[in-house]
Amino acid sequence: MMENMKSPRIAYGEALAELGEKNEKVVVLDADLAHATQTAMFAERFKDRFFNMGIAEQNLMGVAAGLALSGFIPFASTFAIFGAGRAFEQIRNTICYPNSLNVKIAVTHAGITVGEDGGSHQAVEDISLMRSLPNMTVMVPCDAVETKKAVFAASRIEGPVYIRIARPVAPIITSEEYDFEPGRAKVVKEGSDAAIFATGLMVAKALEAAAELENRGISASVVNIHTIKPLDVETILREAGKTKKVITVEEHSIIGGLGSAVAEVLIENMPVKMKRIGINDTFGQSGTPDELLQHYGLTAENIIESVKEML
Amino acid sequence: MSITQEKIEELTSIARNVRRHIIEMTAEAGSGHPGGSLSCSDILTALYFDVLNVDPKRPTWSERDRFVLSKGHAAPALYAVLAEKGYFAREELMKLRKTGAMLQGHPDMKGTPGLDMTTGSLGQGLSAANGMALAAKLDRKDYRVYVLLGDGETEEGQVWEAVMASAHYKLDNLTAFVDHNGLQIDGPITQVMSPEKIQDKFKAFGWHVIDIDGHDFKEILNAVEEAKSTKGRPTVIVAKTVKGKGVPFMENVADWHGKAPTREQAEEALKAL
């Protein structure tokens, strides 16, 4: 997998710059993190359509709302913790509640793979917060290629979109040709013994686990849930129905994120055996992304173990 | 610009109607915020009946001037002004805060013609106004953006994030009013958490500051003209006002911030207005 690696946040910057070329209504706002979120790539090319709001995330969201009300398509970027966390109420009350304003909240450095900066900077609650907001679309792309597709798709959705983008260099597991459709989960590997629903960087881990399981005679399907809201209920029920055993994997708290969303669907429609893999109701800490994924149990080995326990 | 006596009499008469609506609608609703609505009634009347380039028949006209009521709890005042201006029927006012009504407890732009922004959670309106003013500059449009903040509201940190940004981006198409009535729910602003001196703070952030009597139409309109001709920086008009203005038993009493008059109190208030 080493041959094709790229950071989703780099793809975000490139996608924005390309989108800026195609759509002159796109404007970008950042909160003094343009070189980390990569919005600087857009800023270099479209100086007059880029607004650095400084270290002031509450104002960032409000200004984005005002621009959206005037017909622009603002992408407001910062780290996930400061966007979904610090400015939660601004997102709720000046973006979503007014009239589902057309603001794209594209945040990077989500989850524990932020790494060395530690727990203060690792948002593991943001999916939960964002998916509870009416009319919000929540996307968690799994790699650099899908990130670009998500950015373009978000620009075509009329209404608020939250895009959760990862920081580290990560394997590319989707192809340029792949038809990304918001709200339509993608079965990336077929299987009959268990269904693994994964999101973000965990899709690659799930594929790795499924390949190893195959070697051991266990057939697991892997579904890329790139859109947490609206959730693809149909695909979830179909895959869960085939296997009657479900595992969810996310780089997010097991409370309120993908695991909870899938559980909500299953319990109302088709209760099956289920296990949630994610951050177990705790905060992150400093470390390398890989060490942290191991520490918190988010590796292919952890997924393999969970599948075997369930069978 | 000369302001005629006729204009002032017209505005005075409309503001009186607005104040009467505020009393009647909050009494009917049984809740709401009369104090801070009465204190900004003259400013809102001056804006909608002299300053703003708006057309009630085309509430979403792209060239219109924008207004954001950042102190959203003064919704009764804004609703009364919008009804007087013809955005919707006056009958709607008496349904304020009732289940299924168009007029929500705090301004909700989804269903109410004439509202340029949803507000209510304090400290957030100026940020949205910044975005609108930036948009006008980007689009090379001439419309102006007005926003009204409460003095207690300036205790919110986000206000100062926004104040910094408006000055940084030289938003001279943006004018803010501070309804400086000196009182918030728990008492005088200087005792609860003093934001004073508000004028000095705005000045330090790079704004042009004008001090006025917020119940004097001549001063309100002159200040707006001065703001329009001020280039390269935003203007704040700090308007000294009286909370509960026009209703003797409500004037300068913090308790009338968020309490509706009873039927008897409303009768007494209407006699005074």
XYZ file of C-alpha atoms in Angstrom, chain A:
311
model
C 0.000 0.000 0.000
C 3.012 2.250 0.376
C 3.204 3.091 -3.294
C 0.151 5.302 -3.402
C -0.059 7.597 -0.417
C -1.254 11.137 0.048
C -2.612 13.355 2.786
C -6.317 14.113 2.431
C -5.688 17.692 3.575
C -3.309 18.273 0.655
C -6.055 16.988 -1.622
C -8.430 19.424 0.063
C -6.180 22.377 -0.789
C -5.788 21.222 -4.384
C -9.502 20.632 -4.766
C -10.323 24.111 -3.468
C -7.885 25.745 -5.865
C -9.412 23.818 -8.756
C -12.947 24.556 -7.617
C -12.079 28.250 -7.350
C -11.188 28.194 -11.002
C -14.486 26.609 -11.991
C -16.831 28.499 -9.706
C -16.256 32.166 -9.018
C -18.829 32.161 -6.236
C -16.553 30.001 -4.105
C -14.856 31.954 -1.332
C -12.614 30.544 1.388
C -12.195 31.570 4.993
C -9.618 30.321 7.449
C -8.664 31.002 11.058
C -4.888 31.379 10.919
C -4.342 27.782 9.854
C -4.214 28.226 6.085
C -0.909 26.403 5.781
C -2.132 23.500 7.905
C -5.603 23.130 6.390
C -4.012 23.857 2.974
C -6.460 26.622 2.097
C -3.290 28.603 1.340
C -3.323 26.919 -2.084
C -6.589 28.690 -2.824
C -5.392 31.930 -1.216
C -2.374 32.109 -3.520
C -4.513 31.912 -6.621
C -7.586 33.818 -5.545
C -6.324 36.455 -3.167
C -9.502 38.540 -3.279
C -11.720 35.559 -2.519
C -9.766 34.394 0.512
C -10.393 35.825 3.967
C -8.196 35.068 6.904
C -10.290 35.704 9.978
C -7.438 35.247 12.397
C -7.721 33.110 15.499
C -11.431 33.760 15.887
C -13.564 30.780 14.916
C -16.868 32.129 16.172
C -16.614 35.150 13.899
C -15.350 32.875 11.104
C -18.651 30.983 11.025
C -20.758 34.135 11.218
C -18.908 35.851 8.386
C -19.327 32.696 6.298
C -23.067 32.842 7.009
C -23.234 36.457 5.848
C -21.385 35.638 2.646
C -23.714 32.703 1.980
C -26.728 34.968 2.466
C -25.316 37.143 -0.292
C -24.994 34.336 -2.817
C -21.447 33.135 -2.253
C -20.392 29.568 -1.484
C -18.080 29.922 1.494
C -15.745 27.160 2.613
C -14.879 27.850 6.256
C -11.817 25.960 7.386
C -9.966 25.347 10.604
C -9.138 22.248 12.668
C -12.107 20.002 13.479
C -11.894 20.737 17.196
C -12.168 24.506 16.691
C -14.818 24.315 13.980
C -17.257 21.721 15.281
C -16.182 22.257 18.877
C -15.501 25.868 19.690
C -17.885 27.291 17.096
C -20.633 24.701 17.525
C -23.249 27.198 18.571
C -22.374 29.570 15.743
C -22.753 26.697 13.279
C -26.097 25.879 14.843
C -27.515 29.356 15.259
C -26.026 31.363 12.384
C -25.610 28.672 9.721
C -28.104 25.851 10.234
C -31.008 27.422 12.111
C -31.438 30.567 9.960
C -32.270 28.870 6.682
C -29.832 25.993 6.258
C -27.325 28.457 4.847
C -25.031 27.368 2.055
C -21.831 27.180 4.097
C -19.278 24.388 3.741
C -17.485 23.718 6.987
C -14.398 21.864 5.821
C -12.200 20.955 8.738
C -8.908 19.135 8.836
C -6.878 17.496 11.626
C -9.838 15.399 12.757
C -9.477 12.455 15.117
C -6.453 11.133 16.938
C -4.229 10.988 13.854
C -3.569 14.662 14.540
C -0.793 12.971 16.474
C 1.795 14.819 18.516
C -0.293 17.923 19.257
C -2.234 15.772 21.693
C -5.706 15.502 23.131
C -6.566 19.221 23.128
C -6.354 19.190 19.336
C -7.922 15.822 18.586
C -11.639 16.104 17.837
C -13.296 12.751 18.493
C -16.771 14.177 19.094
C -17.365 16.241 15.967
C -19.354 13.725 13.912
C -21.720 13.356 16.830
C -22.181 17.108 17.160
C -22.584 17.800 13.464
C -24.974 14.995 12.630
C -27.379 16.175 15.323
C -27.977 19.414 13.409
C -31.067 19.461 11.159
C -30.285 19.605 7.421
C -26.535 19.275 7.918
C -24.768 16.920 5.521
C -21.801 15.173 7.135
C -19.064 13.705 4.960
C -15.967 11.828 6.070
C -13.837 11.016 3.025
C -11.566 7.990 3.300
C -8.568 9.165 1.265
C -7.143 11.974 -0.836
C -9.070 11.081 -3.991
C -12.386 10.867 -2.194
C -11.654 14.138 -0.385
C -11.488 15.962 -3.679
C -14.720 14.357 -4.827
C -16.397 15.308 -1.540
C -15.321 18.952 -1.885
C -16.760 19.193 -5.393
C -19.929 17.377 -4.357
C -20.356 19.686 -1.364
C -20.181 22.739 -3.610
C -23.168 21.378 -5.532
C -25.283 20.744 -2.439
C -27.484 23.706 -1.503
C -27.161 23.884 2.283
C -24.682 23.332 5.085
C -22.096 20.581 4.687
C -19.514 19.422 7.196
C -16.470 17.740 5.640
C -14.153 15.964 8.061
C -10.656 15.692 6.634
C -7.713 13.783 8.031
C -4.224 15.156 8.537
C -1.726 12.331 7.914
C -0.425 10.860 4.710
C -2.690 7.887 4.066
C -3.151 5.188 1.443
C -5.282 5.998 -1.586
C -7.892 3.273 -1.873
C -10.402 4.842 -4.255
C -9.909 5.612 -7.920
C -10.374 8.775 -9.948
C -13.061 6.973 -11.966
C -15.123 6.039 -8.930
C -18.545 7.642 -8.896
C -18.859 9.412 -5.545
C -22.411 10.152 -4.580
C -23.176 11.902 -1.286
C -25.442 9.789 0.876
C -24.694 6.616 -1.105
C -22.388 4.258 0.785
C -19.918 2.269 -1.273
C -19.400 -1.458 -0.892
C -15.671 -1.683 -1.486
C -15.408 -5.411 -0.815
C -18.099 -8.064 -0.932
C -18.398 -10.598 1.872
C -20.826 -13.069 3.437
C -19.744 -13.736 7.044
C -19.628 -10.225 8.516
C -20.133 -6.642 7.376
C -17.598 -3.983 8.303
C -18.934 -0.432 8.088
C -16.052 2.013 8.176
C -15.544 5.715 7.646
C -12.572 8.009 6.993
C -9.102 6.574 7.379
C -10.596 3.439 8.913
C -11.848 2.240 5.529
C -8.261 1.354 4.570
C -7.796 -0.455 7.890
C -11.010 -2.373 7.293
C -9.865 -3.413 3.809
C -6.556 -4.575 5.242
C -8.403 -6.588 7.888
C -10.811 -8.070 5.345
C -7.932 -9.203 3.133
C -6.262 -10.940 6.050
C -9.543 -12.492 7.140
C -9.983 -13.830 3.628
C -6.641 -15.623 4.026
C -8.059 -17.283 7.104
C -11.230 -18.339 5.324
C -13.512 -15.614 6.671
C -15.455 -13.511 4.216
C -16.114 -9.968 5.413
C -17.643 -7.174 3.378
C -16.328 -3.647 3.720
C -18.620 -0.664 3.254
C -17.249 2.845 2.965
C -19.722 5.084 4.773
C -18.354 8.368 3.487
C -21.567 10.209 4.278
C -22.726 9.893 7.867
C -25.709 12.120 7.187
C -27.866 11.481 5.270
C -27.033 7.878 6.078
C -27.455 5.225 3.398
C -29.983 3.124 5.281
C -30.688 0.889 2.299
C -27.095 -0.270 1.870
C -26.609 -0.707 5.607
C -29.693 -2.920 5.915
C -28.781 -4.911 2.824
C -25.248 -5.666 3.990
C -26.304 -6.288 7.583
C -29.067 -8.578 6.338
C -26.615 -10.680 4.358
C -24.265 -11.328 7.236
C -26.270 -10.680 10.433
C -22.997 -9.534 11.960
C -21.931 -5.883 11.900
C -18.773 -4.092 12.934
C -18.401 -0.327 12.737
C -14.979 1.341 12.667
C -14.321 5.041 13.077
C -11.613 7.375 14.276
C -14.133 9.026 16.559
C -15.815 8.389 19.876
C -18.025 5.317 19.884
C -20.645 7.648 21.340
C -22.626 9.522 18.733
C -20.627 8.815 15.591
C -20.825 6.194 12.861
C -21.348 3.350 15.345
C -24.270 5.093 16.957
C -25.764 6.083 13.611
C -25.606 2.501 12.313
C -26.950 1.150 15.612
C -29.923 3.504 15.387
C -30.786 2.120 11.962
C -30.301 -1.508 12.915
C -32.179 -1.444 16.192
C -35.256 0.022 14.526
C -35.185 -2.239 11.491
C -33.098 -5.316 11.894
C -31.412 -5.968 15.225
C -28.268 -8.010 14.583
C -25.067 -8.706 16.462
C -22.963 -5.595 16.408
C -19.668 -4.239 17.699
C -18.478 -0.644 17.602
C -14.783 0.045 17.178
C -13.724 3.610 17.946
C -12.405 5.794 20.742
C -13.860 4.330 23.908
C -15.254 7.366 25.688
C -11.886 8.915 26.382
C -9.635 11.727 25.163
C -6.611 11.399 22.931
C -2.978 12.124 23.744
C 0.353 12.892 22.091
C 2.090 10.320 19.949
C 2.655 9.360 16.357
C -0.575 8.667 14.453
C 0.288 4.973 14.074
C 1.165 4.537 17.728
C -2.048 6.246 18.736
C -4.139 4.094 16.403
C -2.570 1.065 18.081
C -3.057 2.443 21.560
C -6.736 3.151 20.990
C -7.386 -0.127 19.185
C -7.949 1.179 15.673
C -5.772 -1.213 13.684
C -6.522 -3.951 11.183
C -5.598 -6.479 13.904
C -8.264 -5.024 16.201
C -10.848 -5.349 13.452
C -9.786 -8.945 12.718
C -10.092 -9.827 16.401
C -13.547 -8.287 16.623
C -14.792 -10.157 13.578
C -13.448 -13.459 14.900
C -15.018 -12.906 18.309
C -18.343 -12.327 16.666
C -18.358 -15.436 14.473
